[in-house]
Tab-separated table of C-alpha atoms and ligand atoms in Angstrom:
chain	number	residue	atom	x	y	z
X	1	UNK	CA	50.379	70.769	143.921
X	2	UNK	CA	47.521	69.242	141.804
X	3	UNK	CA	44.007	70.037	142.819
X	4	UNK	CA	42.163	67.023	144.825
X	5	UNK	CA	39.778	65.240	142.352
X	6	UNK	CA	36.129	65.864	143.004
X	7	UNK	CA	33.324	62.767	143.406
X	8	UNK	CA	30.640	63.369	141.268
X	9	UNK	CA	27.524	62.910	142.589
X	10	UNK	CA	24.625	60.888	141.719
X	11	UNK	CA	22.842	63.869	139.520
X	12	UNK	CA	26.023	64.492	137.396
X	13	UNK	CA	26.203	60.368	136.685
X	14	UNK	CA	22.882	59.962	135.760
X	15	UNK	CA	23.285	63.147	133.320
X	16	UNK	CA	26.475	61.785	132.038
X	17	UNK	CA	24.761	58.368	131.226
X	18	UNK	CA	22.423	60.035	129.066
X	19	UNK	CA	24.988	62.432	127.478
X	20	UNK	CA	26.945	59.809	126.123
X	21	UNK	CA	24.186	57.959	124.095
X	22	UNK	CA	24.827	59.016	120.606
X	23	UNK	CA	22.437	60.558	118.184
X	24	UNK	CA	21.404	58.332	115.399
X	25	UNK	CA	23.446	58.536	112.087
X	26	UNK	CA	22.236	59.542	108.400
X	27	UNK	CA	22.533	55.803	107.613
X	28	UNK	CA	20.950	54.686	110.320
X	29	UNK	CA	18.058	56.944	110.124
X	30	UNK	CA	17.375	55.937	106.489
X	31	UNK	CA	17.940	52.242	106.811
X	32	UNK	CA	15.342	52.195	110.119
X	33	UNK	CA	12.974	54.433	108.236
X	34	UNK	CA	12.023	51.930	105.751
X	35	UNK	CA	12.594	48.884	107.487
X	36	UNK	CA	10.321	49.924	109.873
X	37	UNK	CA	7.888	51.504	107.231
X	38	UNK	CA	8.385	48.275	105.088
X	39	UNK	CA	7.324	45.945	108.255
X	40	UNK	CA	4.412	47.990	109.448
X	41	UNK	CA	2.961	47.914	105.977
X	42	UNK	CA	2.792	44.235	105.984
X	43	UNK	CA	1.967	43.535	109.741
X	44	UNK	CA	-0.066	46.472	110.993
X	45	UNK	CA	-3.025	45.617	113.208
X	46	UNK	CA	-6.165	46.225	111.723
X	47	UNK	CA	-7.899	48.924	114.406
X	48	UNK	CA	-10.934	50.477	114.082
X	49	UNK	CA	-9.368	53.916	114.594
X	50	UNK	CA	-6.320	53.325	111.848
X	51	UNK	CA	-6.207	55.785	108.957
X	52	UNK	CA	-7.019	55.104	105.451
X	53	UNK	CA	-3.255	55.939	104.552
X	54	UNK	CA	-2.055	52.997	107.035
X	55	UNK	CA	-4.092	50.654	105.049
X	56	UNK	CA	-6.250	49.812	107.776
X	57	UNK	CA	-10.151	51.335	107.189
X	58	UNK	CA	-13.133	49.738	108.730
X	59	UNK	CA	-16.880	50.356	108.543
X	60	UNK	CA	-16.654	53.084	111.030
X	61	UNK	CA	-13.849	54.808	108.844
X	62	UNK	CA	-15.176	55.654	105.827
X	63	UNK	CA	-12.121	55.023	103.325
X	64	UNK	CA	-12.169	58.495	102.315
X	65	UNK	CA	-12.047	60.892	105.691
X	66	UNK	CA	-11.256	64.681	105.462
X	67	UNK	CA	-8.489	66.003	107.896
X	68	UNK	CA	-10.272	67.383	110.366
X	69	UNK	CA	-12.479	63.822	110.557
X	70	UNK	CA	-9.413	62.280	111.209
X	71	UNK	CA	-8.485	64.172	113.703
X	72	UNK	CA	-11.737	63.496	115.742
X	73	UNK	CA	-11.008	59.890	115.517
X	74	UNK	CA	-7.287	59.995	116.319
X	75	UNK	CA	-8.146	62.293	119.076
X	76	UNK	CA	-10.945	59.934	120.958
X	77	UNK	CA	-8.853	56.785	120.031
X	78	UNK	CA	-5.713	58.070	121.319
X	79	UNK	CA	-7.210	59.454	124.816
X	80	UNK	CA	-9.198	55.893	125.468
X	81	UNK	CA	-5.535	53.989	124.998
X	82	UNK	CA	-3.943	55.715	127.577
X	83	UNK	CA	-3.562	53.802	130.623
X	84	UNK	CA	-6.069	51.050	128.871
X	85	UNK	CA	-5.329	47.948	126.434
X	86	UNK	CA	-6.457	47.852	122.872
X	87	UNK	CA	-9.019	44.834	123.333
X	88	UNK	CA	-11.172	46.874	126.097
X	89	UNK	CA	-10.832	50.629	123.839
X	90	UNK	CA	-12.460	48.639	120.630
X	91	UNK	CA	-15.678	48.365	121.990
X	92	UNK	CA	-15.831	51.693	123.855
X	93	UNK	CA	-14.460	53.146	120.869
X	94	UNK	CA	-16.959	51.463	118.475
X	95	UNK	CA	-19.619	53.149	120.633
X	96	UNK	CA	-18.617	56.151	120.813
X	97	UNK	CA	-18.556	56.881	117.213
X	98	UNK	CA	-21.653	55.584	116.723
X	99	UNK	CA	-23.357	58.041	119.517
X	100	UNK	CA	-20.816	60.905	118.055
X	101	UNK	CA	-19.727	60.245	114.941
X	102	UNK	CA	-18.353	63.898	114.665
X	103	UNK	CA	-17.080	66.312	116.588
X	104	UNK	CA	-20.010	68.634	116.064
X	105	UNK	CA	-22.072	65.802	117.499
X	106	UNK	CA	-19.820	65.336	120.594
X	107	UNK	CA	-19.820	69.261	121.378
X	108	UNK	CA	-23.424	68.970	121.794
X	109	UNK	CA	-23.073	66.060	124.568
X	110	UNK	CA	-23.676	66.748	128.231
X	111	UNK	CA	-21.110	65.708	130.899
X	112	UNK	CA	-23.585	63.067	132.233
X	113	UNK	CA	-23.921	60.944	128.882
X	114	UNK	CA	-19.728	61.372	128.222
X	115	UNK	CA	-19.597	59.723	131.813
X	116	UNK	CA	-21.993	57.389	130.917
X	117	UNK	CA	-20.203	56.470	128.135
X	118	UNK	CA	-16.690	56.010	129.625
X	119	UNK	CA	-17.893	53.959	132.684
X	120	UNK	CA	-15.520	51.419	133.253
X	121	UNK	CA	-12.732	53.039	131.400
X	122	UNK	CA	-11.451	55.249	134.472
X	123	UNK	CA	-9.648	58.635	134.798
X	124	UNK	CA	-13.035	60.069	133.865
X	125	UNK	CA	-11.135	63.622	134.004
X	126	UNK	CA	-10.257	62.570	129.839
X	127	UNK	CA	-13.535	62.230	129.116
X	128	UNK	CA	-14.085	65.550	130.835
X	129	UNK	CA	-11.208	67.095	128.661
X	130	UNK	CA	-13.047	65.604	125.247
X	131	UNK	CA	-16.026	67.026	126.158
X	132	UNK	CA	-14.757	70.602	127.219
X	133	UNK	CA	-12.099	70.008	124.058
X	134	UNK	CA	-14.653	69.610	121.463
X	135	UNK	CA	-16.990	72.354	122.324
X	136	UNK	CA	-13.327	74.751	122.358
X	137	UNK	CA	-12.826	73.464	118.952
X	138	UNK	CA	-16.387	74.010	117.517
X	139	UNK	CA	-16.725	77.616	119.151
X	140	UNK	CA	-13.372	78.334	117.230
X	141	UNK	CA	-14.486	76.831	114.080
X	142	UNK	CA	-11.147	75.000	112.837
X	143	UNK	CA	-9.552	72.112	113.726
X	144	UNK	CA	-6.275	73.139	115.357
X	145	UNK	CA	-3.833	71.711	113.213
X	146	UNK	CA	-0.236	71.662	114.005
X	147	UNK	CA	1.372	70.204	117.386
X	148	UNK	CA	1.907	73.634	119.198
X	149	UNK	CA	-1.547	74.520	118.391
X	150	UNK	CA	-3.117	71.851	119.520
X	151	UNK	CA	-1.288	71.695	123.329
X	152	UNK	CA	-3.453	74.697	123.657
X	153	UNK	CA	-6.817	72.499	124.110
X	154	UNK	CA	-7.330	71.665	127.319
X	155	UNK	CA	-6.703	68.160	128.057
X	156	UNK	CA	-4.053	67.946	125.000
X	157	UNK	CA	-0.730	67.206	125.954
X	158	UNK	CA	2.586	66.395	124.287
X	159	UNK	CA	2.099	63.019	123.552
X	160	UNK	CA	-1.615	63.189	121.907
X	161	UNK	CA	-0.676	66.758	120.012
X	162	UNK	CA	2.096	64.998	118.338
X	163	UNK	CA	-0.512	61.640	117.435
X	164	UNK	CA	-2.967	64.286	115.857
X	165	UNK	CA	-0.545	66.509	114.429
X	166	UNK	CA	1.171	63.683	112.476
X	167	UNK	CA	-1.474	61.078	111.925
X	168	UNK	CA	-4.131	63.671	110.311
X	169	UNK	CA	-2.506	66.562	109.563
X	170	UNK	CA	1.301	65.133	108.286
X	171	UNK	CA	3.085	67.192	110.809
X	172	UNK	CA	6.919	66.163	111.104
X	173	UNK	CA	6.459	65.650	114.608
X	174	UNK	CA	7.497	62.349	116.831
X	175	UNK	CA	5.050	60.690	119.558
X	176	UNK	CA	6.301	59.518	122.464
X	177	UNK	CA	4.421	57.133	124.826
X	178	UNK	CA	5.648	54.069	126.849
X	179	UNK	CA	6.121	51.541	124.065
X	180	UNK	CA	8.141	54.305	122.059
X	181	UNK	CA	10.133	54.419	125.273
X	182	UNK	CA	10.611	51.113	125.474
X	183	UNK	CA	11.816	50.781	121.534
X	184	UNK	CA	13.980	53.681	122.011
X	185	UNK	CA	15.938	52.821	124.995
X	186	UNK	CA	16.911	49.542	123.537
X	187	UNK	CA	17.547	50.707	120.450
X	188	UNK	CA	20.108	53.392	122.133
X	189	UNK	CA	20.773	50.596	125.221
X	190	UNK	CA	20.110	53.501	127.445
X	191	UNK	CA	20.005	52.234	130.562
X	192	UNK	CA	19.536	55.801	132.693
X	193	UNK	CA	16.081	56.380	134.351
X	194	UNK	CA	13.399	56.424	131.987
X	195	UNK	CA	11.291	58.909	133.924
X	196	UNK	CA	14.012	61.577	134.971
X	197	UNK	CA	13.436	64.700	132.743
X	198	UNK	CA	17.115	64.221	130.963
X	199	UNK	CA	15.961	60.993	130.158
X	200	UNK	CA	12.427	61.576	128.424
X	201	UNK	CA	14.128	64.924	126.642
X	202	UNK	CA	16.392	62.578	125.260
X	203	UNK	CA	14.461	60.173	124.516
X	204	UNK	CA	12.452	62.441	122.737
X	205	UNK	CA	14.699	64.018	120.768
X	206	UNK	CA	15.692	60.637	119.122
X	207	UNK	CA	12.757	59.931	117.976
X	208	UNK	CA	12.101	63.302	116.440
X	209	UNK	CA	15.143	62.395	114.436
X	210	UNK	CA	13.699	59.401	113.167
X	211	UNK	CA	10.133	60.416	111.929
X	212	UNK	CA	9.995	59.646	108.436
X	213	UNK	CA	9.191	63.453	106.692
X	214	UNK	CA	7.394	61.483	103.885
X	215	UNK	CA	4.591	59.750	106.304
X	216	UNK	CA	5.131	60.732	109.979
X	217	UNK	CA	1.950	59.409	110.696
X	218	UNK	CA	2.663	56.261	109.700
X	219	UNK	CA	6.112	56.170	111.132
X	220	UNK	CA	5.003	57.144	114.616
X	221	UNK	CA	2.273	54.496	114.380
X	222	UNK	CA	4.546	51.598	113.038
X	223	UNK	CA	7.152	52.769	115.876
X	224	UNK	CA	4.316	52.143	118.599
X	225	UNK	CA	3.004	49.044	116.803
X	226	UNK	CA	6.714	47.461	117.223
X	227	UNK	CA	6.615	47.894	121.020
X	228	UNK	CA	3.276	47.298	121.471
X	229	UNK	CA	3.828	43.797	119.681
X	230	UNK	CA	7.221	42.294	119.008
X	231	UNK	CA	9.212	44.509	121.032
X	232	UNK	CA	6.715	43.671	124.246
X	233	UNK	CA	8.198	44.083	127.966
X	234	UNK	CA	9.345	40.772	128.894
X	235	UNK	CA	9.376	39.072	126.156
X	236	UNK	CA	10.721	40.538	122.760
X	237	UNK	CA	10.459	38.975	119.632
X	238	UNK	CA	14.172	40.529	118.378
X	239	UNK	CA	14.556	37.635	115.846
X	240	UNK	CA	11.588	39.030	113.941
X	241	UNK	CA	12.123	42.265	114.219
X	242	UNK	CA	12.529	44.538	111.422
X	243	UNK	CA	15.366	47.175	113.084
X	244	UNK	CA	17.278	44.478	115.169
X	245	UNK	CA	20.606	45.165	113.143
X	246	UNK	CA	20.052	48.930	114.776
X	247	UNK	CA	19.276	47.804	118.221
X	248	UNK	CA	22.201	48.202	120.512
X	249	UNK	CA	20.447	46.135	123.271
X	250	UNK	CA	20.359	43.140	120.997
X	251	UNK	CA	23.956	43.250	119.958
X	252	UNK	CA	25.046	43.782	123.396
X	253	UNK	CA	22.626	40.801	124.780
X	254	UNK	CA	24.555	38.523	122.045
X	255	UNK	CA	27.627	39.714	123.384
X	256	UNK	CA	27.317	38.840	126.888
X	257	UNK	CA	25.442	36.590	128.241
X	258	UNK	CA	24.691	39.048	131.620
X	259	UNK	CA	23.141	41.165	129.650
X	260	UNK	CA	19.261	40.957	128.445
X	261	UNK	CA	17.237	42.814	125.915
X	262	UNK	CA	14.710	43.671	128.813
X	263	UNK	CA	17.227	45.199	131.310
X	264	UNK	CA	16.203	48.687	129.162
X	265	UNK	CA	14.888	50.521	130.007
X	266	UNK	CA	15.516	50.493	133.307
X	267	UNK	CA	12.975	49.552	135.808
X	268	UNK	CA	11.430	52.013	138.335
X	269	UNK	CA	10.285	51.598	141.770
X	270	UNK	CA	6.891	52.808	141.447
X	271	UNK	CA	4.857	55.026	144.042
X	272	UNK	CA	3.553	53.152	146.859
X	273	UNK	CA	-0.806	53.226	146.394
X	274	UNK	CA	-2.185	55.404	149.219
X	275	UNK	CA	-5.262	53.861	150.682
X	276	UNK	CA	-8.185	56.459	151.438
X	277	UNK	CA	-10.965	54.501	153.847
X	278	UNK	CA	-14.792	56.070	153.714
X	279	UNK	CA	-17.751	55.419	155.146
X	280	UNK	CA	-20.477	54.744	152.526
X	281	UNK	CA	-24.394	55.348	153.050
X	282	UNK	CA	-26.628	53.083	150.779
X	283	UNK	CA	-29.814	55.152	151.526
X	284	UNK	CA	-33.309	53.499	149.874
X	285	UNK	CA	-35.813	55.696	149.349
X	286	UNK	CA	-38.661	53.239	150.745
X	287	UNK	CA	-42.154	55.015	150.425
X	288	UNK	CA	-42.067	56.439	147.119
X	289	UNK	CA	-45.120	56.954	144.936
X	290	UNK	CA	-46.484	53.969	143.040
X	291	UNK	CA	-47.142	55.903	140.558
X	292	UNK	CA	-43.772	57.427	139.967
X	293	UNK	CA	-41.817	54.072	139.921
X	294	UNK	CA	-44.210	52.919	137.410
X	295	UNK	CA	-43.703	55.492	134.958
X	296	UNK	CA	-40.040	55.387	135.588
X	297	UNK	CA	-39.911	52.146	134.950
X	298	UNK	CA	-37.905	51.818	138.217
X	299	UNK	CA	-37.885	48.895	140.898
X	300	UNK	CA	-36.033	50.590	144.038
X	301	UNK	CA	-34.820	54.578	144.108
X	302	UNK	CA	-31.455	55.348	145.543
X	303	UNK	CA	-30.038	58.211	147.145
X	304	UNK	CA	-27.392	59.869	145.298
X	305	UNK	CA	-25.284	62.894	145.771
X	306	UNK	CA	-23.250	64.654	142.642
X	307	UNK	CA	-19.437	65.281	143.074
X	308	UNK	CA	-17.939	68.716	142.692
X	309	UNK	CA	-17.573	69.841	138.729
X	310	UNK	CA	-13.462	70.507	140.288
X	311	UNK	CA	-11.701	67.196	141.639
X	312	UNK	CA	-11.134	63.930	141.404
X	313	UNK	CA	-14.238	62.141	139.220
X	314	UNK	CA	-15.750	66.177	138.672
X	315	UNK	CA	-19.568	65.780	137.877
X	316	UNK	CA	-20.239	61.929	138.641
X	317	UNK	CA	-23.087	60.525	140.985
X	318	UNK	CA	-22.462	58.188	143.951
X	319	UNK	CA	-23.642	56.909	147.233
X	320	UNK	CA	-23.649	59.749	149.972
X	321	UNK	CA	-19.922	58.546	151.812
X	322	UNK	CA	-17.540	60.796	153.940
X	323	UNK	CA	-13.659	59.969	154.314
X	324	UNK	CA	-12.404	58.694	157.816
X	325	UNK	CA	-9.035	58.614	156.812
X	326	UNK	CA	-6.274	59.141	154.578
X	327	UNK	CA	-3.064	57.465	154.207
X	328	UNK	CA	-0.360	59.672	153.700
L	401	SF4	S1	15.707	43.853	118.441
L	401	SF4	FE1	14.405	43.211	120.124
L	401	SF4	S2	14.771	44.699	121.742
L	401	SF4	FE2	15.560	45.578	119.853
L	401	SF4	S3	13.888	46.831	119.075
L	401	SF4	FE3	13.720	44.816	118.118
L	401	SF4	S4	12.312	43.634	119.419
L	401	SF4	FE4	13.009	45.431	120.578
């Protein structure tokens, strides 16, 4: 008697729709290589943080940079762009390397002019990290220089080791943030959940097969530049873009008319927001000296309490407040 067939559950379906997306061919590789290459030599966005070899300087990037220059700059530009758009970075970024052009200069910041600096940018924990980073990497005298190396700053993660790595230092090593997710996945048409931990290995290992050995850098910047422009979230450009002959969500969206470039990658539900409620304190110190406000320069004096250097917003000032409650 034959043995009753099995259901397979949810985990085993999800793993089997990213086991049957195909690695890129030889051909493939090559031909997306230098279309890619070809397109982000002729269209790349002129940022204040490109590198001289991506034809891109500025006045704050001298045209001739050593490695370990470059690395400062990829480093501070990279950690501003997460979770924030290029047109708000420029300026912060502009400032920044005007108050610290070099590493050396940042090491010898204190926490309360980095926060300074980043107000209004958020996560202030990253400017924490660059802070904490830099002095590491002065102490040690040397640049960390390869990807591995790198993940062992604090604050340096996957995604910005591989930027650094490959950008200043020509490591063969891909980058992987959410518009290289986004190119990926419709390149592949992989339609599993973008977030699940078989889905990001994949999707990393694809584009580690694509970096261009010659200019990595360059590669993994022109692969961001195409989602971060024509391959955008709800509204691709495909009929300008330079790998749509590769892009298995484009053939299969002029197959069928169901289907649509921007059903990859798949959309998911995000976390609900928990809302935290606190009472706040606005205290005014009333009867101060006369004498002190004037050579302060100050109108009214506030009360202000520092946060714990561990936690959320470590080091920052604000009103005295206490929580009344949390959402769970
Ligand atoms: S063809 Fe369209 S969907 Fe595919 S990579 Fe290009 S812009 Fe993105």
């Amino acid at each position: 008697m034959a043995a009753p067939k099995r259901r397979k559950s949810a985990a085993v379906a999800i793993l089997n729709a990213t086991d049957d997306i195909e690695d890129f061919s030889k051909s493939e590789t090559l031909a997306i290589r230098s279309s890619l290459l070809r397109w982000y030599d002729e269209n790349s966005r002129d940022l204040p943080w490109r590198t001289p070899s991506a034809g891109a300087g500025s006045l704050l990037m001298p045209v001739k940079v050593d490695e370990e220059q470059r690395a400062y700059v990829v480093w501070v530009s990279e950690v501003m762009l997460q979770q924030t758009r290029v047109p708000t970075v420029m300026g912060y970024f502009n400032r920044w390397m005007e108050k610290w052009p070099t590493i050396r200069d940042l090491s010898s910041a204190s926490l309360e002019e980095v926060n300074e600096m980043w107000a209004g940018l958020g996560y202030y924990r990253r400017a924490r990290f660059l802070l904490e980073g830099a002095k590491s990497i002065v102490d040690e005298g040397k640049f960390p220089r390869s990807a591995s190396e790198l993940l062992c700053v604090k604050g340096i993660g996957d995604y910005t080791a591989g930027a650094i790595a490959s950008i200043a230092f020509n490591e063969v090593v891909p980058v992987v943030d959410g518009n290289v997710v986004r190119v990926i996945t419709r390149l592949r048409a992989i339609s599993a959940n973008p977030k699940e931990a078989g889905t990001v290995k994949l999707i990393w290992k694809l584009t580690r097969q694509l970096v261009d050995p010659s200019r990595p850098g360059d590669f993994n910047q022109a692969l961001m530049e195409l989602g971060a422009t024509l391959c955008s979230s709800t509204n691709p450009s495909c009929s300008k873009c330079p790998v749509s002959d590769h892009c298995q969500a484009f053939l299969l969206s002029k197959k069928s008319q169901k289907l649509k470039v921007t059903d990859y990658p798949t959309k998911v539900a995000k976390n609900k927001q928990r809302h935290d409620f606190a009472a706040v304190s606005v205290v005014e110190i009333a009867e101060l000296d006369e004498q002190i406000l004037n050579d302060n320069g100050l109108k009214h004096v506030f009360l202000l309490v520092k946060r714990p250097e561990n936690g959320l917003l470590a080091g920052l000032w604000e009103f005295p407040s206490v929580i009344l409650m949390k959402e769970v």
